[in-house]
Coordinates of C-alpha atoms in Angstrom, one line a residue:
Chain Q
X1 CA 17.5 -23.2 -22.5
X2 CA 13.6 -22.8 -22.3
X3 CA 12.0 -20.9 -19.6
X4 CA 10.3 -22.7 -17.1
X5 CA 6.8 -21.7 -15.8
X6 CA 6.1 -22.6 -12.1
X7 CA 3.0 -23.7 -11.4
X8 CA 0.7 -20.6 -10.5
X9 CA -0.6 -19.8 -7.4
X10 CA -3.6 -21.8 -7.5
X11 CA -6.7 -20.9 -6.2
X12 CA -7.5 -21.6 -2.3
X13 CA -10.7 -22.8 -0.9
X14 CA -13.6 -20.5 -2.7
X15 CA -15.6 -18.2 -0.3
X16 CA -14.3 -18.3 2.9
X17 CA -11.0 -16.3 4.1
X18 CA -10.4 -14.4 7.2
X19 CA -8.6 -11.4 5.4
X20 CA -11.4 -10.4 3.6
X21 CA -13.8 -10.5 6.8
X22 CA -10.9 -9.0 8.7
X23 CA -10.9 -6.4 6.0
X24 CA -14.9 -5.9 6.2
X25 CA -14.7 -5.4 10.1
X26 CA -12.2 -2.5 9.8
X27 CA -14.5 -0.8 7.7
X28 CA -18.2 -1.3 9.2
X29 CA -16.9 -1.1 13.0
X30 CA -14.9 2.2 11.5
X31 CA -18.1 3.7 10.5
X32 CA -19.7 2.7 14.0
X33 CA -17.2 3.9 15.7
X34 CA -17.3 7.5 14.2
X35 CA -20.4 7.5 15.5
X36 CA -20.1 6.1 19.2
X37 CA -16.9 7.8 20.0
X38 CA -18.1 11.6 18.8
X39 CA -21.9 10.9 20.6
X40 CA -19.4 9.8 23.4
X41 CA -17.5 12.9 23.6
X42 CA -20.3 15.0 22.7
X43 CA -22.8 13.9 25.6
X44 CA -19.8 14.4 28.2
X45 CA -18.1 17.5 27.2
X46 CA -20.9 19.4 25.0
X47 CA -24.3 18.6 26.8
X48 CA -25.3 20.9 29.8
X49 CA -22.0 21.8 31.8
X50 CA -20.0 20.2 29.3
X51 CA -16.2 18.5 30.8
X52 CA -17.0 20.7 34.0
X53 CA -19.5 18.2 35.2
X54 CA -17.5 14.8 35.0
X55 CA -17.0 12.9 38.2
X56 CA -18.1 9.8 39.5
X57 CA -21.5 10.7 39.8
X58 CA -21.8 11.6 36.4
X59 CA -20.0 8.2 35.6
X60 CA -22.3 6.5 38.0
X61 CA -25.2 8.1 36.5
X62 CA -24.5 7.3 33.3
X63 CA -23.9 3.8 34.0
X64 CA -26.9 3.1 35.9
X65 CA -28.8 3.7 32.2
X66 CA -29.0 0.9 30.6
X67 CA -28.8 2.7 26.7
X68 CA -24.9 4.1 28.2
X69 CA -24.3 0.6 29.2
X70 CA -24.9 -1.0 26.0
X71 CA -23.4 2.0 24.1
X72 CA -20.5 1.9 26.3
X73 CA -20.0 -1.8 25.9
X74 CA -20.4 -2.1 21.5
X75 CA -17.9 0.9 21.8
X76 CA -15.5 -0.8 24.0
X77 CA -15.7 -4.3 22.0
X78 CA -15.7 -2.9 18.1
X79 CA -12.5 0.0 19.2
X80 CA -11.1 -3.0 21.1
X81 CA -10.9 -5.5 18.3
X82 CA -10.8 -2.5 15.9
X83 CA -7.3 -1.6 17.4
X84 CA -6.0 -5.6 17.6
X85 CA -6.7 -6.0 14.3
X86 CA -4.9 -3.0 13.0
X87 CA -1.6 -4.1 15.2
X88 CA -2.2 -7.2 13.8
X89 CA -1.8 -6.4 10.0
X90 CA 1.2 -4.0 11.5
X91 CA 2.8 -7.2 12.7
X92 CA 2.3 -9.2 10.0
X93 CA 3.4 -6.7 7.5
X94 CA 6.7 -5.8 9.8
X95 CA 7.8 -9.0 11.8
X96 CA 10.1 -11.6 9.9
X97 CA 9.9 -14.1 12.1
X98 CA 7.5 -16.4 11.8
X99 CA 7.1 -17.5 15.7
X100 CA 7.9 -13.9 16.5
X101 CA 5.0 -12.7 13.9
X102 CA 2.5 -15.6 15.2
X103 CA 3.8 -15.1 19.3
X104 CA 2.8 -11.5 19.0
X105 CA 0.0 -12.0 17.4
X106 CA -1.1 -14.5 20.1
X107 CA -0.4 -11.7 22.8
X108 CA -2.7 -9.1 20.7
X109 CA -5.9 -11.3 21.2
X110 CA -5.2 -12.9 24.6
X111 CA -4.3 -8.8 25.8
X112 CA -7.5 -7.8 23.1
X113 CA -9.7 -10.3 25.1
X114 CA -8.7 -9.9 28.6
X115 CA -9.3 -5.9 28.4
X116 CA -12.9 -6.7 26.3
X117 CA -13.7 -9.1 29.8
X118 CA -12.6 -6.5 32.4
X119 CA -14.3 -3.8 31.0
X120 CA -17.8 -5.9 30.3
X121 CA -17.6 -6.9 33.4
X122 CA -16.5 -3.2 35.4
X123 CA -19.8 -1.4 32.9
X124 CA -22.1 -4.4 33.7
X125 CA -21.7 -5.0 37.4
X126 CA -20.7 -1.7 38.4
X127 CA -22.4 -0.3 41.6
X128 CA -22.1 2.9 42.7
X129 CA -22.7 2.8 46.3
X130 CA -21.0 0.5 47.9
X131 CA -20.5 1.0 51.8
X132 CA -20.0 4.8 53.4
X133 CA -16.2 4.3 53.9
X134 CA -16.0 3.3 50.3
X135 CA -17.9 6.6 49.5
X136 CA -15.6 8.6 51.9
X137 CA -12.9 8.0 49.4
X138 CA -14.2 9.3 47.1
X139 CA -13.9 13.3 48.7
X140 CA -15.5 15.8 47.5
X141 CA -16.9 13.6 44.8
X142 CA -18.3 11.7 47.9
X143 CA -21.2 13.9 48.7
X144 CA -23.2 13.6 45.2
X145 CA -23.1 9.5 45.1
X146 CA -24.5 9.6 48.4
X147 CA -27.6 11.8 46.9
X148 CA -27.5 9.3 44.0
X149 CA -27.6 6.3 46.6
X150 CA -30.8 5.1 48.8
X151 CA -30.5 5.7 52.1
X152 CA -29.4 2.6 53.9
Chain U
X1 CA 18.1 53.1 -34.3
X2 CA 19.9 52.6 -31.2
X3 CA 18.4 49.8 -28.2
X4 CA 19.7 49.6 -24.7
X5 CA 19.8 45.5 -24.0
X6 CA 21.2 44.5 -20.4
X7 CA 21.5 40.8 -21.2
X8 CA 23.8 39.2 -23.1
X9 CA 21.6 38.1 -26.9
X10 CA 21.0 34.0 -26.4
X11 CA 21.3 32.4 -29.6
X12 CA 18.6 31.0 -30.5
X13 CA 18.4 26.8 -31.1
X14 CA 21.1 26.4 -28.0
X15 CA 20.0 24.1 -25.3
X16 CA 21.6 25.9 -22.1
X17 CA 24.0 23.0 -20.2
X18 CA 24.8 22.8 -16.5
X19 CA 27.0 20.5 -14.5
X20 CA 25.6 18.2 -12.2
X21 CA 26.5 15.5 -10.0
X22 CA 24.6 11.9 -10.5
X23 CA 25.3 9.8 -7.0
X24 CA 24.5 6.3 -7.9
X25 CA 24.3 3.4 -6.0
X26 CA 26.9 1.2 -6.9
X27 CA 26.8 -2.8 -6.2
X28 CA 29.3 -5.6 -7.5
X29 CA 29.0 -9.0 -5.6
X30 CA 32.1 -10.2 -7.0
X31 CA 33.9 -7.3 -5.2
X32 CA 31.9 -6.3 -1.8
X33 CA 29.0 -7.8 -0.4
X34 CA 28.2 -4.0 0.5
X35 CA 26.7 -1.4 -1.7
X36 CA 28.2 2.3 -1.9
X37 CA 27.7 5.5 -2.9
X38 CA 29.4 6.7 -6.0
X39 CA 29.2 10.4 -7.6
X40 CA 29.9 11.5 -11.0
X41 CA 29.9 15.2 -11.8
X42 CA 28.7 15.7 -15.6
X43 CA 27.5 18.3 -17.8
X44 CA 24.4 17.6 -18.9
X45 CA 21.9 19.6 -21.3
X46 CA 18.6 20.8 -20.5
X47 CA 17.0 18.3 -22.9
X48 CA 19.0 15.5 -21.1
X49 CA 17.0 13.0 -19.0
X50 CA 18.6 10.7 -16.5
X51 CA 18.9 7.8 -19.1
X52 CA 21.4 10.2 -20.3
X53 CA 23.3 10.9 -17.9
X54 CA 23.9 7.4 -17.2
X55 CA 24.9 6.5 -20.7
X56 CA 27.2 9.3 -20.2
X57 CA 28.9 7.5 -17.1
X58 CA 28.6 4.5 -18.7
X59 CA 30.2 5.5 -22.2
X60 CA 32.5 8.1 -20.9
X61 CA 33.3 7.4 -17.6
X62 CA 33.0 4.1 -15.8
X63 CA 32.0 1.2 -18.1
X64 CA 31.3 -1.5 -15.8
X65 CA 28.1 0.8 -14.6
X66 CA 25.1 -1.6 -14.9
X67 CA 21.7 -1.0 -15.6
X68 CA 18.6 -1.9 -17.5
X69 CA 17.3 -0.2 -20.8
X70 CA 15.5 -1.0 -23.7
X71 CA 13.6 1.1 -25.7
X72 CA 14.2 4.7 -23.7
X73 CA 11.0 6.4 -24.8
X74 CA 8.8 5.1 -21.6
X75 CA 7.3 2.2 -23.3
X76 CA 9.4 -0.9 -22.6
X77 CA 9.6 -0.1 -19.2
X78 CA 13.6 -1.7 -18.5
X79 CA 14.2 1.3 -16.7
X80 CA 12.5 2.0 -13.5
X81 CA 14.7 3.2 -10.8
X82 CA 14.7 5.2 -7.7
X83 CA 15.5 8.9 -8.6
X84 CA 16.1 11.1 -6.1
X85 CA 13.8 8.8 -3.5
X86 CA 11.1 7.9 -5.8
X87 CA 10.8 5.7 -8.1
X88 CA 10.5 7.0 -11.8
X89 CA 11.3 5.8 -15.6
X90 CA 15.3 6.8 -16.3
X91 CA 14.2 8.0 -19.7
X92 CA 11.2 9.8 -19.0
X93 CA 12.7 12.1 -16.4
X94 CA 14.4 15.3 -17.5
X95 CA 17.6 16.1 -15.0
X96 CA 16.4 19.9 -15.6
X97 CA 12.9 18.7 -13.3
X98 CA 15.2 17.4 -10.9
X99 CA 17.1 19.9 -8.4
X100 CA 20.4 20.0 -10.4
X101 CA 21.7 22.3 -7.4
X102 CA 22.4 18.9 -5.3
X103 CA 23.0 15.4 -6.4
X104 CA 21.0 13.5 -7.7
X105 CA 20.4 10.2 -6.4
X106 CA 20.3 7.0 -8.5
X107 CA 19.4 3.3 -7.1
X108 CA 17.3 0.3 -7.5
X109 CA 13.8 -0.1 -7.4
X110 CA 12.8 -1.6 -3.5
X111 CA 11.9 -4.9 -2.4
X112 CA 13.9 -6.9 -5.4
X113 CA 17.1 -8.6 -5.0
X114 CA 19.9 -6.8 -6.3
X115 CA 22.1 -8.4 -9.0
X116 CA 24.8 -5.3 -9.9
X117 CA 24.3 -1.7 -9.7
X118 CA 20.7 -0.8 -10.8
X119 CA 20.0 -4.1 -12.0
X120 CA 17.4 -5.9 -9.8
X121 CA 16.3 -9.8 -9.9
X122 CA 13.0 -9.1 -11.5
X123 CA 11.7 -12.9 -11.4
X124 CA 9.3 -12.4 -7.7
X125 CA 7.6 -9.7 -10.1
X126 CA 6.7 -11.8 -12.9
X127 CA 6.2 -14.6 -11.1
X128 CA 3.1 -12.8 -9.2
X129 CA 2.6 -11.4 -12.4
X130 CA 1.9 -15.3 -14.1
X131 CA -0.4 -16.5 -10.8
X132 CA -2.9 -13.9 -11.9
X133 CA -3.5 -15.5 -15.4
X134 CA -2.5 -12.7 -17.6
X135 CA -4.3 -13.9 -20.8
X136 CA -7.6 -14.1 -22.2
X137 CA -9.8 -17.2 -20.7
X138 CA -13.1 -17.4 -22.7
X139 CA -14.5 -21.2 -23.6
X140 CA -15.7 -20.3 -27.3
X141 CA -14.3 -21.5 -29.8
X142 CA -12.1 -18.4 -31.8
X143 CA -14.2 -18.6 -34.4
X144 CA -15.5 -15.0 -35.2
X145 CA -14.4 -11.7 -33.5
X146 CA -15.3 -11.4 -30.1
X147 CA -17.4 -7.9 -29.8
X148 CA -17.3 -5.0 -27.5
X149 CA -19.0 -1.8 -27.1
X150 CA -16.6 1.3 -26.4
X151 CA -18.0 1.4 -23.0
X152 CA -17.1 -1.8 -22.2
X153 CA -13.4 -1.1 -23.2
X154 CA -13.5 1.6 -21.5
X155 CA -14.4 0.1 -18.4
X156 CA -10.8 -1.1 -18.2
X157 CA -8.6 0.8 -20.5
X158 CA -6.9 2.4 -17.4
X159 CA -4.9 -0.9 -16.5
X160 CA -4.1 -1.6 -20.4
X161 CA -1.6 1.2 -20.0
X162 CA 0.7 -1.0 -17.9
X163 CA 4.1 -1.9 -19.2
X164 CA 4.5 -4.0 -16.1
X165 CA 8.3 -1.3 -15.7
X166 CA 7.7 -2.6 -11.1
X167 CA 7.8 1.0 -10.3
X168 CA 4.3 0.5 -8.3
X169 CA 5.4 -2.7 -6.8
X170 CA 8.6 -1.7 -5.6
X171 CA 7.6 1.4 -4.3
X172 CA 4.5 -0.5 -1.9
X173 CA 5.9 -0.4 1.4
X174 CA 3.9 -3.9 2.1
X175 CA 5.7 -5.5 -0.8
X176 CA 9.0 -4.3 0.6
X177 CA 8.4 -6.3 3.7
X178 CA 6.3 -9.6 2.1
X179 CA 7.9 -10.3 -0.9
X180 CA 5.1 -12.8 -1.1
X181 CA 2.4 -10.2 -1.9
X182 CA 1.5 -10.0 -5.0
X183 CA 2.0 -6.3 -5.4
X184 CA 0.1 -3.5 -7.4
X185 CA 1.2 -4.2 -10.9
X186 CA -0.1 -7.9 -10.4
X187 CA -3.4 -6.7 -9.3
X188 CA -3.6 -3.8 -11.8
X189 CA -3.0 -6.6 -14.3
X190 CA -5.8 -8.5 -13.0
X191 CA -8.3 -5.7 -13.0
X192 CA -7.5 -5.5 -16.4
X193 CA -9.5 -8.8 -17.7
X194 CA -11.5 -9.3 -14.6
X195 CA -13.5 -6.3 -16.4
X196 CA -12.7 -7.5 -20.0
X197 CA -16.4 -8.3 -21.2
X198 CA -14.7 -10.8 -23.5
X199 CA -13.2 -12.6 -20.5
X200 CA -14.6 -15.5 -18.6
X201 CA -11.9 -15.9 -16.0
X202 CA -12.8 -13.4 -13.2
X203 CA -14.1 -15.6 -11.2
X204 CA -11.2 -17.6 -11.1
X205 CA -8.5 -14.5 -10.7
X206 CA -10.7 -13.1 -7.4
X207 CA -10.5 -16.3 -6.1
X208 CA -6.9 -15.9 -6.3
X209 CA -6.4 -12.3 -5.4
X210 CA -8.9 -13.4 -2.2
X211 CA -5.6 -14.5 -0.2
X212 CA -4.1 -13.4 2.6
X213 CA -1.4 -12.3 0.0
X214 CA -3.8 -11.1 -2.3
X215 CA -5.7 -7.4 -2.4
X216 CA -6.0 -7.2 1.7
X217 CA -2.8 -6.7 2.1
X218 CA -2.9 -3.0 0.7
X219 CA -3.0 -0.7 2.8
X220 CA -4.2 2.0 0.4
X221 CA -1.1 4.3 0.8
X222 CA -1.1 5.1 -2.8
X223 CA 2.5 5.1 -3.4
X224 CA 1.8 2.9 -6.4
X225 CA -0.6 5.8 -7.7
X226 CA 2.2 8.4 -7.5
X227 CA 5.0 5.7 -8.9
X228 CA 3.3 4.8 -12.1
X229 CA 5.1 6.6 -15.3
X230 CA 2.0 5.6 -17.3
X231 CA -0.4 7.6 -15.0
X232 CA -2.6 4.8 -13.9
X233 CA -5.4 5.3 -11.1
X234 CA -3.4 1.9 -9.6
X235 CA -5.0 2.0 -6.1
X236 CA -8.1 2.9 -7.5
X237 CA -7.3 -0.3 -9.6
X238 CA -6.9 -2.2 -6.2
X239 CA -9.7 -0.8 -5.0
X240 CA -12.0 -2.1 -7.1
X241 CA -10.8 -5.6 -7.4
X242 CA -11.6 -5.9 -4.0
X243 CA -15.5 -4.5 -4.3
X244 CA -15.3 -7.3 -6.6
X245 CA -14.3 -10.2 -5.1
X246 CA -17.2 -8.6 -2.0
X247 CA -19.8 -8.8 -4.7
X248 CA -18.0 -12.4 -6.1
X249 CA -18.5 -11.0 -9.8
X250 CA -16.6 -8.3 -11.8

């Protein structure tokens, strides 16, 4: 009996496939990230007081800059898709189920997206003085966003 | 002249022995659809590798062991199985390497049907093997040798080592899962005429490794690396098949 040969794999459309852009992303946003997460952790817990001056008003002052805003935003959106993408390949090499595989999947970019909207949204329209019983909840912290804030 | 020896004299030319217990995984289908542990307690010699211990169960104690071996010199590569947890070349691993204290475990390679015993269905491997084009693609006619400079060959002499034995594929924790990717040996297989100067085909094998079965899937865990009996750099292989297909050009 003579071996049949199947017909190779053949070769898909030329160019174009997700897995290698997918495979790009992890790298460059990896490299970015290295970056943005230790200047991160560095301008909170190693400049001037270090962790011992974190509150809201240090929040709030940082937000109100717009270079922490747009820092805080790439960071959020590269880790964000970063992280989906790395469950993603973790799903895909580990579920056996195809609608299980492609249902989880699914429910890693709608949860991916929803989180990369909230927190756009909390770091772009975030206002730290809102009204003075607002501000009285905040305690002790209460006192230094009402220096930040204009008198009303 | 009168000498004080505490030791008994070892003769010299004798290979010291020791008894040792070889737990193999046994599997018939025609008897249970489960596979079991079976232990065989044997006195091996220090020169003995595990080939030989299994010939000595097969020839002295339980015939109907099954398992794959051709040449038993590491060249043929019939028998890769999973010694002791990795996966290694029966006949190219001395029991005296191997913790003789406690037994040593014997199974078959990962991720590949089981047929009996240590015999595996190796047709998913070749097959992936055959997708990547495994032969010379040039448009010339074969008229006159086809020149090369050392450093060309040597630009790819890691992969020629490959005796294609499935010890990196089967020990790739992706390919255990996804039988559908095409797995290390594959890719090292590949590499080796994507950056053949003679070959005109690379184009047409990183279009094919460019899949979602293809080089992404590795995860760069380098199992493969430490599996190979021949010593190839195989993720470093991997590796730079997929600079490769970024570039589009070997």
């Amino acid at each position: 009996m003579s071996v049949v040969i199947e017909t190779p794999r053949s070769r898909k459309r030329p160019g174009f496939n997700l897995e290698k852009y997918g495979w790009m992303y992890m790298r460059l946003s990896g490299v970015l990230l290295v970056i943005l997460i230790f200047g991160h952790l560095f301008a909170n817990l190693m400049v001037g007081e270090g962790i011992h001056a974190i509150n809201f008003a240090f929040v709030a002052g940082k937000w109100a800059s717009p270079f922490w805003q747009v820092w805080d935003v790439t960071m959020l959106v590269l880790a964000l898709i970063h992280g989906t993408n790395g469950m993603r390949t973790l799903v895909n090499d580990y579920a056996e189920v195809e609608w299980i595989r492609r249902t989880l999947v699914w429910l890693l970019w709608i949860v991916c997206a929803t989180l990369i909207v909230i927190g756009i949204l909390a770091l772009t329209t975030f206002t730290p003085c809102g009204d003075a019983s607002s501000i009285s909840l905040l305690g002790k912290d209460g006192a230094n966003v009402a220096a930040l804030c204009p008198v009303k | 002249m009168a000498t004080a020896t505490t030791e008994a004299p070892v003769e010299i030319g004798v290979i010291p022995s020791f008894d040792v217990t070889i737990r193999v995984r046994r599997f018939n289908p025609e008897v249970s659809e489960e596979s079991t542990w079976q232990d065989f307690h044997v006195t091996m010699f220090g020169t003995d590798r595990v080939l030989d211990a299994l010939h000595k169960i097969k020839w002295e104690h339980d015939g109907s062991l099954t398992f794959r071996r051709s040449c038993a010199h590491g060249v043929c590569g019939s028998d890769a199985m999973r010694i002791n947890g990795r996966n290694r070349l029966a006949c190219k691993t001395l029991i005296k390497d191997l913790n003789i204290n406690e037994p040593i475990t014997v199974e078959p390679i990962k991720g590949l049907e089981v047929e009996k015993d240590l015999v595996v269905d190796m047709n998913p491997f070749y097959q992936a093997y055959r997708d990547i084009k495994p032969f010379l693609i040039a448009n010339d006619k074969p008229e006159k040798e086809r020149l090369q400079s050392a450093e060309q060959r040597a630009r790819f002499d890691d992969t020629t080592k490959c005796i294609l034995c499935a010890a990196c594929t089967t020990s790739c924790p992706v390919f255990w899962t996804d039988g559908q990717y095409f797995g290390p040996a594959a890719i090292v297989n590949a590499h080796r005429f994507i950056f053949d100067s003679r070959d005109e085909g690379a184009e047409v094998r990183l279009d094919i490794l460019n899949d979602k079965e293809g080089v992404w899937r590795c995860r760069t865990t380098f199992n493969c690396t430490e599996a190979c009996p021949r010593g190839i750099q195989v993720t470093r292989a991997v590796a730079e098949v997929k600079q490769a297909i970024l570039r589009g050009r070997a």
